[in-house]
Amino acid sequence: GNQSSVVIQYNMLGGPQLKARRDRRATMSIAKKRFAQNNECLKTRRGRLLIVLLALIMFMASLWIINTYQILKTIHADRSNNDDLEMSLMSHMFAYFSVKSEDIVPTTALSVVILTYRKYDALANLLTSVIAQETSLNFEIIIADNGCLNETKQVISNSFSSISTTSIPNHKYLPLCDNPGYAKGNNAAVKLATSSSRMILFLNDDIVLDDSYFLQNMVQLRSMKHSAAAVGCKIANADKGQLIEAGSMVFNDGNGGGFGCCSRDIYAPLFSYAKPVDYISGACLLVDKDVFEDYGGFDGERFPNYYEDTDLQMHIQHDLGKEVWLQPLAVARHEEHGSFGQEESKALIEIGRQVFLEKWKDALEKNHLPLPWNEKPEIKEKLLFHASDLRARNPHNSNILYIGAVDPITSEFLGFGRRTFDHLSILSELGHRVTFATIQGDPIIRCNSSCRREISNLGVEFVPVGWKEVVEARIGYYDVVVLSGQELQKADNFIALSKTNSFSLVFDCHALGFKEDKMFRSWMSETKVSSKHNHVANERALSLIAKTDSFITGTETETQFVADILPKNKRVVMIGPIMDLENVSKSEFHHRNGILLTVSFEDGLNYIGDAVLDFLEKIYPMVLKHSPASETPISLTIVGCGIPHELHKTVSKLMLDSFVTIVDCPTLFDKLFEGHRILSVPQLHDDGVPFMAIDAVARGVPVVSSKVASEKLGSLPACYGESYESFAECILSVHNNEEKWLTQRQEGIDFIRLNYDRQKLTAAWARVIGGSKG
């Protein structure tokens, strides 16, 4: 009873509520303690973060101070005026803080450095041409202002504010108001270049880039020439009426000169191919950034006004063993000696020459030619020819005149033009100076502007017309003359020239015309197939061969044929087209169908074209007839250039329209190779090397061929039909049998690797030129 009374009293006095209140107070006390502890921890973390942030700010500030000191040290190494030093410090601080964070892009590959001095109108024109560049490059523009006029700043502001923000390049402005000069001003600007930049393009403020592909052309050539550390442009006067330089020469007395200076034809072949040169004017010079920085930049101490650019390029060649290349596809218009005026410039140049000669005397005497201006005209022109291209005066290289029957067109589908291009590229890679002249050229497929750009970038001079004039004007210039193509059987004057001149003669006949004629006449007497082709044997070809030092063939069969008829002391080398196995088609057997047939229709449906008619009338109907009923009909695609209307009529007459597709002059063969199972070579006559068959095998497409073609293709893996029936059987067996298709495909790839590898063909050309020159 007493216990129950206590409980009742406890409840009546509010005991439970008091206990709950005490518990809540205890909980709140614990929470406050924990909050206080967390708050102290938070304060500690914030403090630590603040300390780290302050340390980072101090570190960045110290880097900026060191960078500022280095630039000022470069600019003011010979100055002691405190007012000037303070002015430059303020200018540099302005430049540093004016760079926006988005201007510093880690992927920037090129820094365009423009040094300007109170030529704000000219600068406006230059900036317009630079900003308008069409290129995939991520580049920045750094403007070093040695004049600091308000007009200059306004031009810069207007130039970048007048274009959309999506196309505006990254840009930086560096005012150097005390005018430290060309060398030191450019050196200071380079120090502001983004760290990821790999190349520096120096531009004077009084030039204009002539087209929107200028930067792309410059950087492309640099990437192609692994021996290069600098690239320069072709420079013309303001209205492009005269050439100022297509590369420049340095003679052994330290004098220099722009090659082609004052020529009225700025696009003449001699001024329009890429080549290694002594130097390029600093008005337009692309240099590897690491090379420039390792040398310490332009030497403004020794060369305050002129020769600083030449000095750098002498270092590149004679100290580093690298090259300086001219890119003639990049043209700049320039007001020559615009900074000082003509008379003052001449005086400054002479001062620079004396210093330059003293520094580089040994290299000049050993590697450079004497001044040619006082020589007889014919001697002077030959000396300039050799002085303008480092390869032309290298005793280990050859000067080669390569005269071809077809233009070197890489897209030319029959392969002759591509083979010529491949040979030119090999000769250039071997270090030889090459002039290519075409004797005839295909009237349907000629070398257009894109083709000429490719040849120029090889470093090969291209003379599209007037090869005889070139030969006559340059007698004694060349060590080796290469005649290429069966049409050169008409080149009678070379037989006479080879008797009176010291050059070695190399005959590259990629299709033996005189052998073909013999076979063709034999075939004409044995068959009733009509042909209007009047291909007369040319006995002068044999006369030309007899005077040849080396003979180049396109296939094994040609090699054996020529070796049998030539004296044993003649060199015979097989050099076919270069085949890149990286282009092997990835398309599988079941994703392909049909026959691809490629042919030249130069003579309409005669001689070569009649083989197509023969195939359509005698072979293809058997292929359709014996194809399995369960299979999709085997289609036929005929490809060529200048396809005659008679072919379309013949297809319709034979009621083959639903099976046959005719393609006229395709520019790309990739899709055709990807989609077809086999290539057919239905030759009736020995009408040239079927390079398309070799190309097809290199791309993983098996070949089916006639017996006549087999004599040209030699051991190339293919299924050869000796009769109409066996030809059709070859097509059916390879086209419809996956195992056989895969086997022949792999055998073909192995054959290409063995005979048409670039490295092996390069070694073959090296033997030919080395042996001819020796």
PDB file of N, CA and C in Angstrom, residues 100-166:
ATOM      1  N   LYS A 100      43.618  37.299 -70.506  1.00  0.00           N
ATOM      2  CA  LYS A 100      42.472  36.647 -69.882  1.00  0.00           C
ATOM      3  C   LYS A 100      42.762  35.153 -69.700  1.00  0.00           C
ATOM      4  N   SER A 101      42.082  34.545 -68.743  1.00  0.00           N
ATOM      5  CA  SER A 101      42.319  33.137 -68.454  1.00  0.00           C
ATOM      6  C   SER A 101      41.977  32.263 -69.655  1.00  0.00           C
ATOM      7  N   GLU A 102      40.954  32.655 -70.440  1.00  0.00           N
ATOM      8  CA  GLU A 102      40.582  31.831 -71.574  1.00  0.00           C
ATOM      9  C   GLU A 102      41.575  31.952 -72.723  1.00  0.00           C
ATOM     10  N   ASP A 103      42.484  32.959 -72.646  1.00  0.00           N
ATOM     11  CA  ASP A 103      43.488  33.101 -73.688  1.00  0.00           C
ATOM     12  C   ASP A 103      44.588  32.056 -73.557  1.00  0.00           C
ATOM     13  N   ILE A 104      44.733  31.480 -72.373  1.00  0.00           N
ATOM     14  CA  ILE A 104      45.793  30.504 -72.154  1.00  0.00           C
ATOM     15  C   ILE A 104      45.201  29.116 -72.368  1.00  0.00           C
ATOM     16  N   VAL A 105      45.341  28.603 -73.594  1.00  0.00           N
ATOM     17  CA  VAL A 105      44.741  27.323 -73.958  1.00  0.00           C
ATOM     18  C   VAL A 105      45.844  26.277 -74.034  1.00  0.00           C
ATOM     19  N   PRO A 106      45.789  25.221 -73.241  1.00  0.00           N
ATOM     20  CA  PRO A 106      46.864  24.226 -73.199  1.00  0.00           C
ATOM     21  C   PRO A 106      47.138  23.565 -74.535  1.00  0.00           C
ATOM     22  N   THR A 107      46.151  23.532 -75.453  1.00  0.00           N
ATOM     23  CA  THR A 107      46.332  22.841 -76.724  1.00  0.00           C
ATOM     24  C   THR A 107      46.911  23.737 -77.813  1.00  0.00           C
ATOM     25  N   THR A 108      47.271  24.964 -77.497  1.00  0.00           N
ATOM     26  CA  THR A 108      47.842  25.859 -78.501  1.00  0.00           C
ATOM     27  C   THR A 108      49.132  25.259 -79.067  1.00  0.00           C
ATOM     28  N   ALA A 109      49.201  25.126 -80.404  1.00  0.00           N
ATOM     29  CA  ALA A 109      50.370  24.521 -81.057  1.00  0.00           C
ATOM     30  C   ALA A 109      51.292  25.562 -81.660  1.00  0.00           C
ATOM     31  N   LEU A 110      50.759  26.745 -81.958  1.00  0.00           N
ATOM     32  CA  LEU A 110      51.519  27.758 -82.684  1.00  0.00           C
ATOM     33  C   LEU A 110      51.312  29.121 -82.050  1.00  0.00           C
ATOM     34  N   SER A 111      52.403  29.851 -81.875  1.00  0.00           N
ATOM     35  CA  SER A 111      52.343  31.239 -81.407  1.00  0.00           C
ATOM     36  C   SER A 111      52.805  32.146 -82.541  1.00  0.00           C
ATOM     37  N   VAL A 112      51.924  33.026 -82.985  1.00  0.00           N
ATOM     38  CA  VAL A 112      52.257  33.997 -84.032  1.00  0.00           C
ATOM     39  C   VAL A 112      52.725  35.275 -83.349  1.00  0.00           C
ATOM     40  N   VAL A 113      53.989  35.614 -83.510  1.00  0.00           N
ATOM     41  CA  VAL A 113      54.579  36.788 -82.868  1.00  0.00           C
ATOM     42  C   VAL A 113      54.705  37.909 -83.896  1.00  0.00           C
ATOM     43  N   ILE A 114      54.064  39.034 -83.607  1.00  0.00           N
ATOM     44  CA  ILE A 114      54.100  40.193 -84.503  1.00  0.00           C
ATOM     45  C   ILE A 114      54.782  41.344 -83.771  1.00  0.00           C
ATOM     46  N   LEU A 115      55.897  41.792 -84.315  1.00  0.00           N
ATOM     47  CA  LEU A 115      56.589  42.951 -83.758  1.00  0.00           C
ATOM     48  C   LEU A 115      56.194  44.182 -84.580  1.00  0.00           C
ATOM     49  N   THR A 116      55.691  45.189 -83.905  1.00  0.00           N
ATOM     50  CA  THR A 116      55.231  46.377 -84.627  1.00  0.00           C
ATOM     51  C   THR A 116      55.879  47.633 -84.063  1.00  0.00           C
ATOM     52  N   TYR A 117      56.080  48.597 -84.957  1.00  0.00           N
ATOM     53  CA  TYR A 117      56.659  49.875 -84.533  1.00  0.00           C
ATOM     54  C   TYR A 117      56.023  51.008 -85.331  1.00  0.00           C
ATOM     55  N   ARG A 118      54.961  51.564 -84.780  1.00  0.00           N
ATOM     56  CA  ARG A 118      54.323  52.776 -85.294  1.00  0.00           C
ATOM     57  C   ARG A 118      53.833  52.649 -86.733  1.00  0.00           C
ATOM     58  N   LYS A 119      53.443  51.437 -87.140  1.00  0.00           N
ATOM     59  CA  LYS A 119      52.850  51.227 -88.468  1.00  0.00           C
ATOM     60  C   LYS A 119      51.454  50.654 -88.275  1.00  0.00           C
ATOM     61  N   TYR A 120      50.589  51.446 -87.702  1.00  0.00           N
ATOM     62  CA  TYR A 120      49.296  50.924 -87.295  1.00  0.00           C
ATOM     63  C   TYR A 120      48.401  50.580 -88.481  1.00  0.00           C
ATOM     64  N   ASP A 121      48.528  51.325 -89.591  1.00  0.00           N
ATOM     65  CA  ASP A 121      47.726  50.990 -90.775  1.00  0.00           C
ATOM     66  C   ASP A 121      48.165  49.645 -91.359  1.00  0.00           C
ATOM     67  N   ALA A 122      49.493  49.448 -91.475  1.00  0.00           N
ATOM     68  CA  ALA A 122      50.008  48.175 -91.988  1.00  0.00           C
ATOM     69  C   ALA A 122      49.651  47.037 -91.037  1.00  0.00           C
ATOM     70  N   LEU A 123      49.740  47.301 -89.737  1.00  0.00           N
ATOM     71  CA  LEU A 123      49.403  46.281 -88.744  1.00  0.00           C
ATOM     72  C   LEU A 123      47.945  45.857 -88.885  1.00  0.00           C
ATOM     73  N   ALA A 124      47.071  46.775 -89.170  1.00  0.00           N
ATOM     74  CA  ALA A 124      45.651  46.454 -89.339  1.00  0.00           C
ATOM     75  C   ALA A 124      45.463  45.458 -90.489  1.00  0.00           C
ATOM     76  N   ASN A 125      46.174  45.672 -91.584  1.00  0.00           N
ATOM     77  CA  ASN A 125      46.071  44.766 -92.736  1.00  0.00           C
ATOM     78  C   ASN A 125      46.613  43.380 -92.392  1.00  0.00           C
ATOM     79  N   LEU A 126      47.735  43.352 -91.678  1.00  0.00           N
ATOM     80  CA  LEU A 126      48.322  42.069 -91.304  1.00  0.00           C
ATOM     81  C   LEU A 126      47.391  41.302 -90.369  1.00  0.00           C
ATOM     82  N   LEU A 127      46.883  41.978 -89.334  1.00  0.00           N
ATOM     83  CA  LEU A 127      46.000  41.295 -88.381  1.00  0.00           C
ATOM     84  C   LEU A 127      44.760  40.732 -89.074  1.00  0.00           C
ATOM     85  N   THR A 128      44.220  41.465 -90.014  1.00  0.00           N
ATOM     86  CA  THR A 128      43.059  40.977 -90.761  1.00  0.00           C
ATOM     87  C   THR A 128      43.379  39.681 -91.480  1.00  0.00           C
ATOM     88  N   SER A 129      44.566  39.618 -92.106  1.00  0.00           N
ATOM     89  CA  SER A 129      44.948  38.415 -92.859  1.00  0.00           C
ATOM     90  C   SER A 129      45.272  37.245 -91.932  1.00  0.00           C
ATOM     91  N   VAL A 130      45.776  37.524 -90.736  1.00  0.00           N
ATOM     92  CA  VAL A 130      46.086  36.439 -89.784  1.00  0.00           C
ATOM     93  C   VAL A 130      44.803  35.884 -89.167  1.00  0.00           C
ATOM     94  N   ILE A 131      43.927  36.775 -88.741  1.00  0.00           N
ATOM     95  CA  ILE A 131      42.683  36.348 -88.099  1.00  0.00           C
ATOM     96  C   ILE A 131      41.808  35.562 -89.076  1.00  0.00           C
ATOM     97  N   ALA A 132      41.946  35.842 -90.374  1.00  0.00           N
ATOM     98  CA  ALA A 132      41.110  35.198 -91.392  1.00  0.00           C
ATOM     99  C   ALA A 132      41.608  33.813 -91.803  1.00  0.00           C
ATOM    100  N   GLN A 133      42.658  33.323 -91.173  1.00  0.00           N
ATOM    101  CA  GLN A 133      43.232  32.031 -91.574  1.00  0.00           C
ATOM    102  C   GLN A 133      42.252  30.872 -91.370  1.00  0.00           C
ATOM    103  N   GLU A 134      42.156  30.028 -92.391  1.00  0.00           N
ATOM    104  CA  GLU A 134      41.337  28.821 -92.327  1.00  0.00           C
ATOM    105  C   GLU A 134      42.259  27.652 -92.010  1.00  0.00           C
ATOM    106  N   THR A 135      42.238  27.219 -90.765  1.00  0.00           N
ATOM    107  CA  THR A 135      43.156  26.181 -90.336  1.00  0.00           C
ATOM    108  C   THR A 135      42.584  25.432 -89.157  1.00  0.00           C
ATOM    109  N   SER A 136      42.980  24.177 -89.041  1.00  0.00           N
ATOM    110  CA  SER A 136      42.581  23.379 -87.887  1.00  0.00           C
ATOM    111  C   SER A 136      43.497  23.630 -86.696  1.00  0.00           C
ATOM    112  N   LEU A 137      44.525  24.445 -86.893  1.00  0.00           N
ATOM    113  CA  LEU A 137      45.470  24.746 -85.827  1.00  0.00           C
ATOM    114  C   LEU A 137      44.832  25.602 -84.741  1.00  0.00           C
ATOM    115  N   ASN A 138      45.207  25.340 -83.524  1.00  0.00           N
ATOM    116  CA  ASN A 138      44.841  26.226 -82.421  1.00  0.00           C
ATOM    117  C   ASN A 138      46.039  27.140 -82.198  1.00  0.00           C
ATOM    118  N   PHE A 139      45.929  28.397 -82.610  1.00  0.00           N
ATOM    119  CA  PHE A 139      47.073  29.298 -82.513  1.00  0.00           C
ATOM    120  C   PHE A 139      46.717  30.557 -81.727  1.00  0.00           C
ATOM    121  N   GLU A 140      47.758  31.197 -81.211  1.00  0.00           N
ATOM    122  CA  GLU A 140      47.600  32.451 -80.484  1.00  0.00           C
ATOM    123  C   GLU A 140      48.392  33.541 -81.201  1.00  0.00           C
ATOM    124  N   ILE A 141      48.034  34.781 -80.941  1.00  0.00           N
ATOM    125  CA  ILE A 141      48.725  35.933 -81.517  1.00  0.00           C
ATOM    126  C   ILE A 141      49.309  36.762 -80.377  1.00  0.00           C
ATOM    127  N   ILE A 142      50.606  37.037 -80.467  1.00  0.00           N
ATOM    128  CA  ILE A 142      51.286  37.875 -79.474  1.00  0.00           C
ATOM    129  C   ILE A 142      51.814  39.112 -80.202  1.00  0.00           C
ATOM    130  N   ILE A 143      51.370  40.275 -79.776  1.00  0.00           N
ATOM    131  CA  ILE A 143      51.785  41.523 -80.424  1.00  0.00           C
ATOM    132  C   ILE A 143      52.734  42.263 -79.494  1.00  0.00           C
ATOM    133  N   ALA A 144      53.959  42.420 -79.950  1.00  0.00           N
ATOM    134  CA  ALA A 144      54.954  43.196 -79.202  1.00  0.00           C
ATOM    135  C   ALA A 144      55.015  44.590 -79.827  1.00  0.00           C
ATOM    136  N   ASP A 145      54.647  45.587 -79.059  1.00  0.00           N
ATOM    137  CA  ASP A 145      54.514  46.955 -79.571  1.00  0.00           C
ATOM    138  C   ASP A 145      55.707  47.797 -79.127  1.00  0.00           C
ATOM    139  N   ASN A 146      56.620  48.066 -80.061  1.00  0.00           N
ATOM    140  CA  ASN A 146      57.805  48.866 -79.759  1.00  0.00           C
ATOM    141  C   ASN A 146      57.550  50.362 -79.846  1.00  0.00           C
ATOM    142  N   GLY A 147      56.347  50.743 -80.260  1.00  0.00           N
ATOM    143  CA  GLY A 147      56.063  52.168 -80.441  1.00  0.00           C
ATOM    144  C   GLY A 147      55.066  52.732 -79.463  1.00  0.00           C
ATOM    145  N   CYS A 148      54.103  51.921 -79.033  1.00  0.00           N
ATOM    146  CA  CYS A 148      53.109  52.310 -78.020  1.00  0.00           C
ATOM    147  C   CYS A 148      52.303  53.546 -78.388  1.00  0.00           C
ATOM    148  N   LEU A 149      51.933  53.659 -79.662  1.00  0.00           N
ATOM    149  CA  LEU A 149      51.037  54.745 -80.053  1.00  0.00           C
ATOM    150  C   LEU A 149      49.604  54.374 -79.695  1.00  0.00           C
ATOM    151  N   ASN A 150      48.818  55.395 -79.384  1.00  0.00           N
ATOM    152  CA  ASN A 150      47.410  55.135 -79.107  1.00  0.00           C
ATOM    153  C   ASN A 150      46.707  54.546 -80.326  1.00  0.00           C
ATOM    154  N   GLU A 151      47.121  54.983 -81.513  1.00  0.00           N
ATOM    155  CA  GLU A 151      46.522  54.464 -82.747  1.00  0.00           C
ATOM    156  C   GLU A 151      46.767  52.958 -82.887  1.00  0.00           C
ATOM    157  N   THR A 152      47.962  52.520 -82.485  1.00  0.00           N
ATOM    158  CA  THR A 152      48.279  51.089 -82.555  1.00  0.00           C
ATOM    159  C   THR A 152      47.363  50.293 -81.640  1.00  0.00           C
ATOM    160  N   LYS A 153      47.189  50.790 -80.419  1.00  0.00           N
ATOM    161  CA  LYS A 153      46.319  50.092 -79.475  1.00  0.00           C
ATOM    162  C   LYS A 153      44.879  50.049 -79.981  1.00  0.00           C
ATOM    163  N   GLN A 154      44.451  51.138 -80.629  1.00  0.00           N
ATOM    164  CA  GLN A 154      43.093  51.171 -81.162  1.00  0.00           C
ATOM    165  C   GLN A 154      42.917  50.178 -82.299  1.00  0.00           C
ATOM    166  N   VAL A 155      43.954  50.051 -83.158  1.00  0.00           N
ATOM    167  CA  VAL A 155      43.900  49.082 -84.259  1.00  0.00           C
ATOM    168  C   VAL A 155      43.769  47.662 -83.710  1.00  0.00           C
ATOM    169  N   ILE A 156      44.542  47.365 -82.671  1.00  0.00           N
ATOM    170  CA  ILE A 156      44.503  46.028 -82.070  1.00  0.00           C
ATOM    171  C   ILE A 156      43.124  45.761 -81.488  1.00  0.00           C
ATOM    172  N   SER A 157      42.596  46.737 -80.772  1.00  0.00           N
ATOM    173  CA  SER A 157      41.275  46.586 -80.165  1.00  0.00           C
ATOM    174  C   SER A 157      40.204  46.380 -81.232  1.00  0.00           C
ATOM    175  N   ASN A 158      40.261  47.182 -82.299  1.00  0.00           N
ATOM    176  CA  ASN A 158      39.264  47.080 -83.371  1.00  0.00           C
ATOM    177  C   ASN A 158      39.361  45.747 -84.099  1.00  0.00           C
ATOM    178  N   SER A 159      40.585  45.277 -84.302  1.00  0.00           N
ATOM    179  CA  SER A 159      40.784  44.040 -85.068  1.00  0.00           C
ATOM    180  C   SER A 159      40.155  42.845 -84.380  1.00  0.00           C
ATOM    181  N   PHE A 160      40.256  42.802 -83.058  1.00  0.00           N
ATOM    182  CA  PHE A 160      39.747  41.639 -82.341  1.00  0.00           C
ATOM    183  C   PHE A 160      38.298  41.803 -81.894  1.00  0.00           C
ATOM    184  N   SER A 161      37.808  43.023 -81.856  1.00  0.00           N
ATOM    185  CA  SER A 161      36.416  43.228 -81.436  1.00  0.00           C
ATOM    186  C   SER A 161      35.443  43.157 -82.606  1.00  0.00           C
ATOM    187  N   SER A 162      35.977  43.206 -83.837  1.00  0.00           N
ATOM    188  CA  SER A 162      35.098  43.238 -85.011  1.00  0.00           C
ATOM    189  C   SER A 162      34.733  41.854 -85.512  1.00  0.00           C
ATOM    190  N   ILE A 163      35.232  40.791 -84.850  1.00  0.00           N
ATOM    191  CA  ILE A 163      34.923  39.434 -85.288  1.00  0.00           C
ATOM    192  C   ILE A 163      34.195  38.696 -84.178  1.00  0.00           C
ATOM    193  N   SER A 164      33.542  37.588 -84.566  1.00  0.00           N
ATOM    194  CA  SER A 164      32.758  36.833 -83.582  1.00  0.00           C
ATOM    195  C   SER A 164      33.677  36.176 -82.562  1.00  0.00           C
ATOM    196  N   THR A 165      33.176  36.006 -81.360  1.00  0.00           N
ATOM    197  CA  THR A 165      33.992  35.432 -80.289  1.00  0.00           C
ATOM    198  C   THR A 165      34.313  33.965 -80.539  1.00  0.00           C
ATOM    199  N   THR A 166      33.532  33.299 -81.398  1.00  0.00           N
ATOM    200  CA  THR A 166      33.794  31.880 -81.663  1.00  0.00           C
ATOM    201  C   THR A 166      35.016  31.675 -82.557  1.00  0.00           C
TER     202      THR A 166
END
